[in-house]
Coordinates of N, CA, C and O and ligand atoms in Angstrom, one line a residue:
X1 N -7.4 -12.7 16.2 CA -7.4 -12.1 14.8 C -6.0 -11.5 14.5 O -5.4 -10.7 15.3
X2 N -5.5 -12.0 13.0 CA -4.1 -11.1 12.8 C -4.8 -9.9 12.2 O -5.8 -10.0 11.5
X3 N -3.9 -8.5 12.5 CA -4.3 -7.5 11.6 C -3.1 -7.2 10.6 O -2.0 -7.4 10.8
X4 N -3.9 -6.7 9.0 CA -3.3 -6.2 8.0 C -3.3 -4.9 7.8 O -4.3 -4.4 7.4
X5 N -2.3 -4.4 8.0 CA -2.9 -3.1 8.2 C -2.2 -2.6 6.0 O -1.3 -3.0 5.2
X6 N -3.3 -1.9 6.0 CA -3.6 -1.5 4.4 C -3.2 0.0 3.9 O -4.2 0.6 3.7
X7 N -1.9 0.8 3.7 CA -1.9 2.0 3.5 C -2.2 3.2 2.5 O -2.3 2.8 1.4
X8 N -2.3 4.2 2.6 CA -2.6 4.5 1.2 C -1.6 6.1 1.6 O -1.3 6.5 2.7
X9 N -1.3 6.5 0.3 CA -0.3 8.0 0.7 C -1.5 9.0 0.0 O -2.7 8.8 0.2
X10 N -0.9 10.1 -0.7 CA -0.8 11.5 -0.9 C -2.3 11.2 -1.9 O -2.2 10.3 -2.6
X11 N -3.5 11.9 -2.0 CA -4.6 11.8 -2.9 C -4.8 10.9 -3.1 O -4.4 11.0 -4.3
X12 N -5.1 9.7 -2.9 CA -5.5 8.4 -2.8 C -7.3 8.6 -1.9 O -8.1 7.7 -1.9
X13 N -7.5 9.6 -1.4 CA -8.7 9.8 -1.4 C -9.7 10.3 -1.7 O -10.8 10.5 -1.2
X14 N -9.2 10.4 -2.8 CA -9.9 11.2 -4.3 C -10.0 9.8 -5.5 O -10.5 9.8 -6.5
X15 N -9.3 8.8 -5.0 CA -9.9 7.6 -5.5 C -10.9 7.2 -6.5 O -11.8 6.9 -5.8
X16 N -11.1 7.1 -7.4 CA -12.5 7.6 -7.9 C -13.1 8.1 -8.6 O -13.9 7.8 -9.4
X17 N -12.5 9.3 -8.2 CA -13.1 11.1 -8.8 C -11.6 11.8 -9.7 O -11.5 12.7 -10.5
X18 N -10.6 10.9 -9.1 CA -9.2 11.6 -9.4 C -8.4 10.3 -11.0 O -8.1 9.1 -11.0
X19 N -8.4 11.2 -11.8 CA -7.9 10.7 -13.3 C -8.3 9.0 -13.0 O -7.5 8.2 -12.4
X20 N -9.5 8.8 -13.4 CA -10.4 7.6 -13.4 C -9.9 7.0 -14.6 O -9.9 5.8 -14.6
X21 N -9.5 7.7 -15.9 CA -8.7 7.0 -16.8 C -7.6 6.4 -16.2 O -7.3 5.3 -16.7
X22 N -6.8 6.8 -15.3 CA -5.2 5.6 -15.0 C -6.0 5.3 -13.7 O -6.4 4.1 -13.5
X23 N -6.3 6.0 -13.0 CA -6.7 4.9 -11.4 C -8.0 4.1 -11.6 O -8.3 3.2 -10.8
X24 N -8.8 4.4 -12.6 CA -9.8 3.8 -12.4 C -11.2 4.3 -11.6 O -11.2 5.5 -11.2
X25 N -12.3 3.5 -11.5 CA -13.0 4.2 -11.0 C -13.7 3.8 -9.3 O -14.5 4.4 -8.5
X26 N -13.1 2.6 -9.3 CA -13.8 2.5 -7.8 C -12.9 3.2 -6.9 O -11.7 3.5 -7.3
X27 N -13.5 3.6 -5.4 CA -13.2 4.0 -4.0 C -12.3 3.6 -3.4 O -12.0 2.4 -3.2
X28 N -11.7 4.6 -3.0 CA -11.1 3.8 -1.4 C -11.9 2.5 -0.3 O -11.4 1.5 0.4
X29 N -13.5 3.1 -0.6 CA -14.4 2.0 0.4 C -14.3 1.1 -0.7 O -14.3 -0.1 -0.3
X30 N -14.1 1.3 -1.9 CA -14.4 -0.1 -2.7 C -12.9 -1.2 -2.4 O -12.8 -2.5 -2.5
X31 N -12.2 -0.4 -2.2 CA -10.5 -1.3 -1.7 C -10.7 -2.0 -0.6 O -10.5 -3.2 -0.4
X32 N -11.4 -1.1 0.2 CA -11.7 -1.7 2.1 C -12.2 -2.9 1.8 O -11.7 -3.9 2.2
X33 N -13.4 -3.0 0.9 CA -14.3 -4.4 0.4 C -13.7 -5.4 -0.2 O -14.0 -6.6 0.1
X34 N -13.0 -5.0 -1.0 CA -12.1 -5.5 -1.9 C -10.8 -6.7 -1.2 O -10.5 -7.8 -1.6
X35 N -10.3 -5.9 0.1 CA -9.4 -6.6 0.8 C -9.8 -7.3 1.7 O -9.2 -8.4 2.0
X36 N -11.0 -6.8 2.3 CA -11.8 -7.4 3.6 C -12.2 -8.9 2.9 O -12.1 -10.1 3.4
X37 N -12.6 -8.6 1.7 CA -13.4 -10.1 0.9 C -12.1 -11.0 0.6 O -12.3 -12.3 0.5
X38 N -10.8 -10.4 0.4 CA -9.5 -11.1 0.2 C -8.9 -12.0 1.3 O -8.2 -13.0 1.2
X39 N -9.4 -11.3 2.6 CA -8.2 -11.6 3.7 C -9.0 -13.1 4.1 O -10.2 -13.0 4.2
X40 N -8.2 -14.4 4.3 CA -8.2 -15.2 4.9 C -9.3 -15.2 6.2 O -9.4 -14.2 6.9
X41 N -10.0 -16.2 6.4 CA -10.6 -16.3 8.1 C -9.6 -15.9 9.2 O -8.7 -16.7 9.2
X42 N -9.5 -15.3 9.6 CA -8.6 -15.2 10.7 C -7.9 -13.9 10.5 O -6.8 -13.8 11.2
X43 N -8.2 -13.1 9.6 CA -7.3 -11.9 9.3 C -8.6 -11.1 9.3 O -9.6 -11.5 8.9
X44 N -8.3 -9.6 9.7 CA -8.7 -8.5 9.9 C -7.9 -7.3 9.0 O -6.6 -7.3 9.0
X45 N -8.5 -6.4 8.4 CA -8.3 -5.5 7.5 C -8.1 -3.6 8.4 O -9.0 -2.8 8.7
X46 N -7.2 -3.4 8.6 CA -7.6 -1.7 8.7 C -6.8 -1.1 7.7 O -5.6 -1.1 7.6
X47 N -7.4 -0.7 7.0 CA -7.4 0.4 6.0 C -7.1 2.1 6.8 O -7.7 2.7 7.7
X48 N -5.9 2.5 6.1 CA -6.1 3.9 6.5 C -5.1 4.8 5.2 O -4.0 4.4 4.8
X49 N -5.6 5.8 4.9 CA -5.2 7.0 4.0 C -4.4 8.3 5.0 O -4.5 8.6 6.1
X50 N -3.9 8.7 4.3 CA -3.2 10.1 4.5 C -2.4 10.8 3.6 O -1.6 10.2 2.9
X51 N -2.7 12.2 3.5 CA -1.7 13.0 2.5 C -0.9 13.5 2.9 O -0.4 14.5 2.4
X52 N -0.3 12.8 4.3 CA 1.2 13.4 5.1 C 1.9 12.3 5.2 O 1.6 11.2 5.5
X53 N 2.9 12.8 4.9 CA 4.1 11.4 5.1 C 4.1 11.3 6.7 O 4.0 10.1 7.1
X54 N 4.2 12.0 7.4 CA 4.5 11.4 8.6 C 3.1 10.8 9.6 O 3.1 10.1 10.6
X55 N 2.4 11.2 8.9 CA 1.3 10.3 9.5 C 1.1 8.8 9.1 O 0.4 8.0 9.7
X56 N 1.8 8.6 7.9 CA 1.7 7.6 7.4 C 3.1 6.7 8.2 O 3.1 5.4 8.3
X57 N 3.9 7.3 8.5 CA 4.9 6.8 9.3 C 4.5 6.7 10.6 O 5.3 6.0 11.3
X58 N 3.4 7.1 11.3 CA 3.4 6.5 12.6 C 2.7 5.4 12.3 O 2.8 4.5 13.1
X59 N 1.8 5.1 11.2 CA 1.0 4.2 11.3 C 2.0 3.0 10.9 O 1.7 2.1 11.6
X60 N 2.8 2.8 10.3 CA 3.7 2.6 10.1 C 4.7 1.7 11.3 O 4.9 0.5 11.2
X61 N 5.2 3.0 12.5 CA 5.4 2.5 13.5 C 4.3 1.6 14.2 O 4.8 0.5 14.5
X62 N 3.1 1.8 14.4 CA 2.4 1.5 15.0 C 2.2 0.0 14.6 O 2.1 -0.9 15.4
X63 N 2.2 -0.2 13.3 CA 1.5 -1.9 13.0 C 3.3 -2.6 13.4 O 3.6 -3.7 12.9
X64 N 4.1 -2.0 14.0 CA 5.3 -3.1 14.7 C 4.7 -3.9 15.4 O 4.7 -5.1 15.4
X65 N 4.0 -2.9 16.4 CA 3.3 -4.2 17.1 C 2.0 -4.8 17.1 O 1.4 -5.6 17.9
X66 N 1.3 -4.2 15.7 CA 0.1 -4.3 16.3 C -0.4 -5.0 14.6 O -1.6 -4.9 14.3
X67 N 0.5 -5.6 13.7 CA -0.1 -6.3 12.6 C 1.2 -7.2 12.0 O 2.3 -7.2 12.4
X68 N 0.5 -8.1 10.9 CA 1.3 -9.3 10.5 C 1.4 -9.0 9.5 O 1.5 -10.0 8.6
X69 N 1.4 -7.9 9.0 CA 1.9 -7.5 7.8 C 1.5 -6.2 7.3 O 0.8 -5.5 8.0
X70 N 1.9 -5.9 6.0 CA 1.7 -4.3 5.5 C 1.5 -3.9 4.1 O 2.5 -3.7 3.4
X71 N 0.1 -3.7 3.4 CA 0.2 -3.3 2.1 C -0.1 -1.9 2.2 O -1.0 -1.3 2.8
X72 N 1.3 -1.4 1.2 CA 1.0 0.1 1.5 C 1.3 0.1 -0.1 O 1.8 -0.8 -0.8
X73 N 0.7 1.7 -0.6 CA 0.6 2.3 -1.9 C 1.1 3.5 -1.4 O 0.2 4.3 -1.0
X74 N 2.1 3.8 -1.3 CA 2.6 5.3 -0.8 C 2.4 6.5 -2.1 O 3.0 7.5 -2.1
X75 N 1.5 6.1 -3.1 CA 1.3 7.2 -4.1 C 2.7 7.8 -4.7 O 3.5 7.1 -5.3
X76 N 2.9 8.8 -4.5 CA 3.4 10.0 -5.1 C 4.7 9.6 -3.7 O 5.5 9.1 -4.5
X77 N 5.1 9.5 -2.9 CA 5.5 9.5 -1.6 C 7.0 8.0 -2.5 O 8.2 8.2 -2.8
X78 N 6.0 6.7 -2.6 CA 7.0 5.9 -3.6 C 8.8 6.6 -4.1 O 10.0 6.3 -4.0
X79 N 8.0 7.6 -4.7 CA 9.3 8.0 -5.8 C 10.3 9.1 -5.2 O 11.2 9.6 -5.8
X80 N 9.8 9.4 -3.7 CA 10.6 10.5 -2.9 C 10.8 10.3 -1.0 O 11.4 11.1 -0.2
X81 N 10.3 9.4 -0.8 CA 10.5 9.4 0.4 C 11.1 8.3 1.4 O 10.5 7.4 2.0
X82 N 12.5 8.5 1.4 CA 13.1 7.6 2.2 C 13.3 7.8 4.2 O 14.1 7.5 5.1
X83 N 12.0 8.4 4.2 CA 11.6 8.7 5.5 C 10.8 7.3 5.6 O 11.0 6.5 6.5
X84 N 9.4 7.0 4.5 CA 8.7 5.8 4.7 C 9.7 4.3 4.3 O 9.3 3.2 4.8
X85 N 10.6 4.4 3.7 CA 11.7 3.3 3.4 C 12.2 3.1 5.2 O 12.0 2.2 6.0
X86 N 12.7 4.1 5.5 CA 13.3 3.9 6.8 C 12.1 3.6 7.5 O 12.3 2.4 7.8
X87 N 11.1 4.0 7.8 CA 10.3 2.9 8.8 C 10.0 1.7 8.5 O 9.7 0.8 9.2
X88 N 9.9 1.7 7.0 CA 9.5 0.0 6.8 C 10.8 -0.6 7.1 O 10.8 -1.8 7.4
X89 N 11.9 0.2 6.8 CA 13.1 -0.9 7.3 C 13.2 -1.4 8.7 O 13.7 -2.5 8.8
X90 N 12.7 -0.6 9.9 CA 12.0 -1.2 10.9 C 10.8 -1.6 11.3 O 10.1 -1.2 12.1
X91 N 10.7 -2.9 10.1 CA 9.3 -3.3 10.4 C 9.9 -4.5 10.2 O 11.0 -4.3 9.6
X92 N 9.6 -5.9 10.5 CA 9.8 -7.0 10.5 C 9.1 -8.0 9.4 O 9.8 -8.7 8.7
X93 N 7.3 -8.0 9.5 CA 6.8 -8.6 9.0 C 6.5 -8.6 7.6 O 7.3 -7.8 7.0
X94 N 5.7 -9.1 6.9 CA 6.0 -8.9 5.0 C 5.9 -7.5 4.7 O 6.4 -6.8 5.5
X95 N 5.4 -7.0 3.8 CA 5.7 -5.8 3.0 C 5.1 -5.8 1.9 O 5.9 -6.5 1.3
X96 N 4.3 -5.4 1.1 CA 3.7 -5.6 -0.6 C 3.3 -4.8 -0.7 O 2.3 -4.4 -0.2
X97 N 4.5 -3.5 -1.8 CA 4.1 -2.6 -2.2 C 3.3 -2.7 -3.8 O 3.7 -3.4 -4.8
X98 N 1.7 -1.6 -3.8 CA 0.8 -1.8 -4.6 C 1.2 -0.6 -5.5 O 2.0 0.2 -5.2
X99 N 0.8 -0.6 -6.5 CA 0.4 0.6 -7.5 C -0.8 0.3 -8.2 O -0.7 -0.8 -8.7
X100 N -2.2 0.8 -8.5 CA -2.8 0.9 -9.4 C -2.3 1.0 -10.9 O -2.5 0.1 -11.7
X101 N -1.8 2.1 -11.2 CA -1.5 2.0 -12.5 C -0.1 1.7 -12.8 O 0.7 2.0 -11.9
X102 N 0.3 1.0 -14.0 CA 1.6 0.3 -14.4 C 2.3 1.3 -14.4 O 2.2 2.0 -15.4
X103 N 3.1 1.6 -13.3 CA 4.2 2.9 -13.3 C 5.1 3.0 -14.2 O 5.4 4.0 -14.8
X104 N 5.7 1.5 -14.5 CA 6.7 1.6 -15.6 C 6.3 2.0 -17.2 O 7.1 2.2 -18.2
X105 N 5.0 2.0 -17.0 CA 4.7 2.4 -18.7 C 4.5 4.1 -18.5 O 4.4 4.8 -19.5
X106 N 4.5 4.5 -17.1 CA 4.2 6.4 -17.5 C 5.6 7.1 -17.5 O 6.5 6.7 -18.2
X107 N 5.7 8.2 -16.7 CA 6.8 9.4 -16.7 C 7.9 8.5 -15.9 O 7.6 7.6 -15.2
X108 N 9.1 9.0 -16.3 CA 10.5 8.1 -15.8 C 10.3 8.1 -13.9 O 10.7 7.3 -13.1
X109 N 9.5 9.5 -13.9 CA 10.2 9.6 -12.6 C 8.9 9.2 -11.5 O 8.6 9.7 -10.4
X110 N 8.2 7.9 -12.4 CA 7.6 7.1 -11.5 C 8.1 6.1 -11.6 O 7.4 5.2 -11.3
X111 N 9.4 5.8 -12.2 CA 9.8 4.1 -12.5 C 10.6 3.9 -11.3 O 10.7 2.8 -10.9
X112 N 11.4 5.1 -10.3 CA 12.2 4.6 -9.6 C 11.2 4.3 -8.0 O 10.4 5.3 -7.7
X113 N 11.0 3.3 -7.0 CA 10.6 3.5 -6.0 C 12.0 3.2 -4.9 O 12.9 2.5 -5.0
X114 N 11.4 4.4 -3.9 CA 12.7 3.9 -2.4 C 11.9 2.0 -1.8 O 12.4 0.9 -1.7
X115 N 10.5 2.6 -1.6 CA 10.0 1.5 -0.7 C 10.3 0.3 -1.4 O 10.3 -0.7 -0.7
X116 N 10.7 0.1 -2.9 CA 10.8 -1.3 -3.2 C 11.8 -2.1 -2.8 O 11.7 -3.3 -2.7
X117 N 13.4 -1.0 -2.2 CA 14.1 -1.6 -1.7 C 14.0 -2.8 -0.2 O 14.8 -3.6 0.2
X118 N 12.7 -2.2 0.1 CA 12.1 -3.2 1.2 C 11.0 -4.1 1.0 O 10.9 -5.1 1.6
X119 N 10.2 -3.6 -0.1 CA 9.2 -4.5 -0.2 C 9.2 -6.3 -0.2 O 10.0 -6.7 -1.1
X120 N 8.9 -6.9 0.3 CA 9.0 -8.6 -0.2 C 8.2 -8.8 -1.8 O 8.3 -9.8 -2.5
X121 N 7.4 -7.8 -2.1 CA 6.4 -8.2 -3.3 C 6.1 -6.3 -4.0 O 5.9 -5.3 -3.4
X122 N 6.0 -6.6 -5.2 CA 5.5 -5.3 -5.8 C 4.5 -5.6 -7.1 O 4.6 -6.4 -8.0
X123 N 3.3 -4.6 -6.5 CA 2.7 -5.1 -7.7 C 2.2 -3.8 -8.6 O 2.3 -2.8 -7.9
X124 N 1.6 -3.6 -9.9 CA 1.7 -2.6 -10.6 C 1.1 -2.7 -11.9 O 1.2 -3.1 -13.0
X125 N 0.3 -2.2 -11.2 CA -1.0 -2.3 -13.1 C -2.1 -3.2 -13.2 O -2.5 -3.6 -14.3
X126 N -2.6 -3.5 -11.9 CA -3.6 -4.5 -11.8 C -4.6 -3.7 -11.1 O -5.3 -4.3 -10.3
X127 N -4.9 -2.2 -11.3 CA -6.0 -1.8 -10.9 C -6.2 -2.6 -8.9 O -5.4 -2.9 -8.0
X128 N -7.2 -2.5 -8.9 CA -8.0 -2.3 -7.2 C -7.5 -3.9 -7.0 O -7.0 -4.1 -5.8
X129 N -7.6 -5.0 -8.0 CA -7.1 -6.4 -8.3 C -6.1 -6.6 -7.5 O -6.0 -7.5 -6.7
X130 N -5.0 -5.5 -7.7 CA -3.7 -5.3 -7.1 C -3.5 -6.1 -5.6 O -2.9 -7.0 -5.1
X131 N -4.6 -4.6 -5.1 CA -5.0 -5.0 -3.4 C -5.2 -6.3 -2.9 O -4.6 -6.8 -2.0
X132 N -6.1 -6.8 -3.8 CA -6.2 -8.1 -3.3 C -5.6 -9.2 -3.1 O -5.7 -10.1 -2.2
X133 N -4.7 -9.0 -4.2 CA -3.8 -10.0 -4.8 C -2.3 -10.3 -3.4 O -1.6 -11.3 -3.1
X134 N -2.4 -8.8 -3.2 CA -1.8 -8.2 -2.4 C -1.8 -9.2 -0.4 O -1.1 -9.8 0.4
X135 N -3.3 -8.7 -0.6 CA -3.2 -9.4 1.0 C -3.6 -11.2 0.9 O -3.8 -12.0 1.7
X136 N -3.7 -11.3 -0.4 CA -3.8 -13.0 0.1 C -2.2 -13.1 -0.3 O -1.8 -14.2 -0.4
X137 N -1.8 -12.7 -0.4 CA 0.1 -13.3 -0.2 C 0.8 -12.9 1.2 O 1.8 -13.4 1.8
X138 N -0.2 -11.7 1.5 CA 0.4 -11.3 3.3 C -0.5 -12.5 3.7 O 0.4 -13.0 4.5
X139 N -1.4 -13.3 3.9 CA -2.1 -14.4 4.3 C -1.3 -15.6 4.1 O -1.0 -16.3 5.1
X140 N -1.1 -15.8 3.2 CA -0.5 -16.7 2.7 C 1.3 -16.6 3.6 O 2.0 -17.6 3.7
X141 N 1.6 -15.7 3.9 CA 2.9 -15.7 4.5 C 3.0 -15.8 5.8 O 3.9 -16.5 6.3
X142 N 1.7 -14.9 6.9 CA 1.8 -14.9 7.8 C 0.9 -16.0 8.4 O 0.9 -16.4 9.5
X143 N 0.2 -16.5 7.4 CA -0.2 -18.1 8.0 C 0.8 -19.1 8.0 O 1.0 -19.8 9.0
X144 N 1.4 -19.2 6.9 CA 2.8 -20.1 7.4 C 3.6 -20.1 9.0 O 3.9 -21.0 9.8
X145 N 3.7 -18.8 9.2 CA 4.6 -18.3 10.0 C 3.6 -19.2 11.4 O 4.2 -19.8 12.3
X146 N 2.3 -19.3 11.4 CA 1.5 -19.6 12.3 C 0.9 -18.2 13.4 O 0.1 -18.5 14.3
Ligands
DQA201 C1 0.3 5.4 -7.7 C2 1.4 5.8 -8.7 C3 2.2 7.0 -8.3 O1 3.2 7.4 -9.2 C4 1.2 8.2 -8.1 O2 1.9 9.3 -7.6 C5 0.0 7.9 -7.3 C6 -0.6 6.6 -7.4 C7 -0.6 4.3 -8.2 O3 -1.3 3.7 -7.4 O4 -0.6 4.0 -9.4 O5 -0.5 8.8 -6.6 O6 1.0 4.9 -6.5

């Protein structure tokens, strides 16, 4: 089994419940489903949230060796943290950074991201869609690779 490992940053686990006009209304569990139903035969999904950047960087560390790729949504974290830029710049395998809502259409100071300077793919405004869209292109990359 390859794993994908799936990130989420800062209130992302309020999913849901949290301004359901721009994020929408399904779950975090509804993403897990969402990606699990996305990923290719042969791929495996872990999903994990955190409202600390640095927990999000070990996991981070951690899928070096232990996944074939990485969709993360660093939330709020995107537009300020070149702590998560720097670990993904030591990551090797793809990269697809997500947004729920079309960042470029809200406040300026969600238009800039650090992580895009790494990302291979960015997506934005496709709702939970996003996710999906998301790991069949990490499938699609890391099955080439074999
Ligand atoms: C977000 C957009 C960010 O600007 C915001 O801070 C979030 C969620 C999105 O998914 O649209 O928390 O990453």
């Amino acid at each position: 089994m390859k794993t994908i490992y799936v990130l989420n940053g800062p209130n992302l686990n309020l999913l849901g419940k949290r301004q359901p006009e721009i994020y929408g209304h399904e779950t975090l569990d509804d993403v897990a489903r969402i990606c699990a139903a996305a990923a290719d035969p042969g791929f495996e999904i872990r999903l994990e949230q955190s409202n600390h950047e640095g927990v999000l960087i070990d996991w981070i560390h951690e899928a070096r060796e232990a996944s074939c790729g990485i969709v993360i949504n660093p939330a709020a974290l995107t537009h300020s943290s070149i702590a998560i830029l720097d670990a993904l710049n030591a990551y090797d395998p793809p990269v697809i950074e997500v947004h729920l809502s079309q960042v470029h259409k809200r406040e300026s100071f969600r238009h800039h991201s650090f992580v895009s300077r790494r990302a291979d793919g960015v997506i934005a405004g496709l709702g939970v869609e996003g996710y999906a869209a998301a790991v069949r292109r990490i499938c699609q990359l890391a099955g080439a690779k074999g």
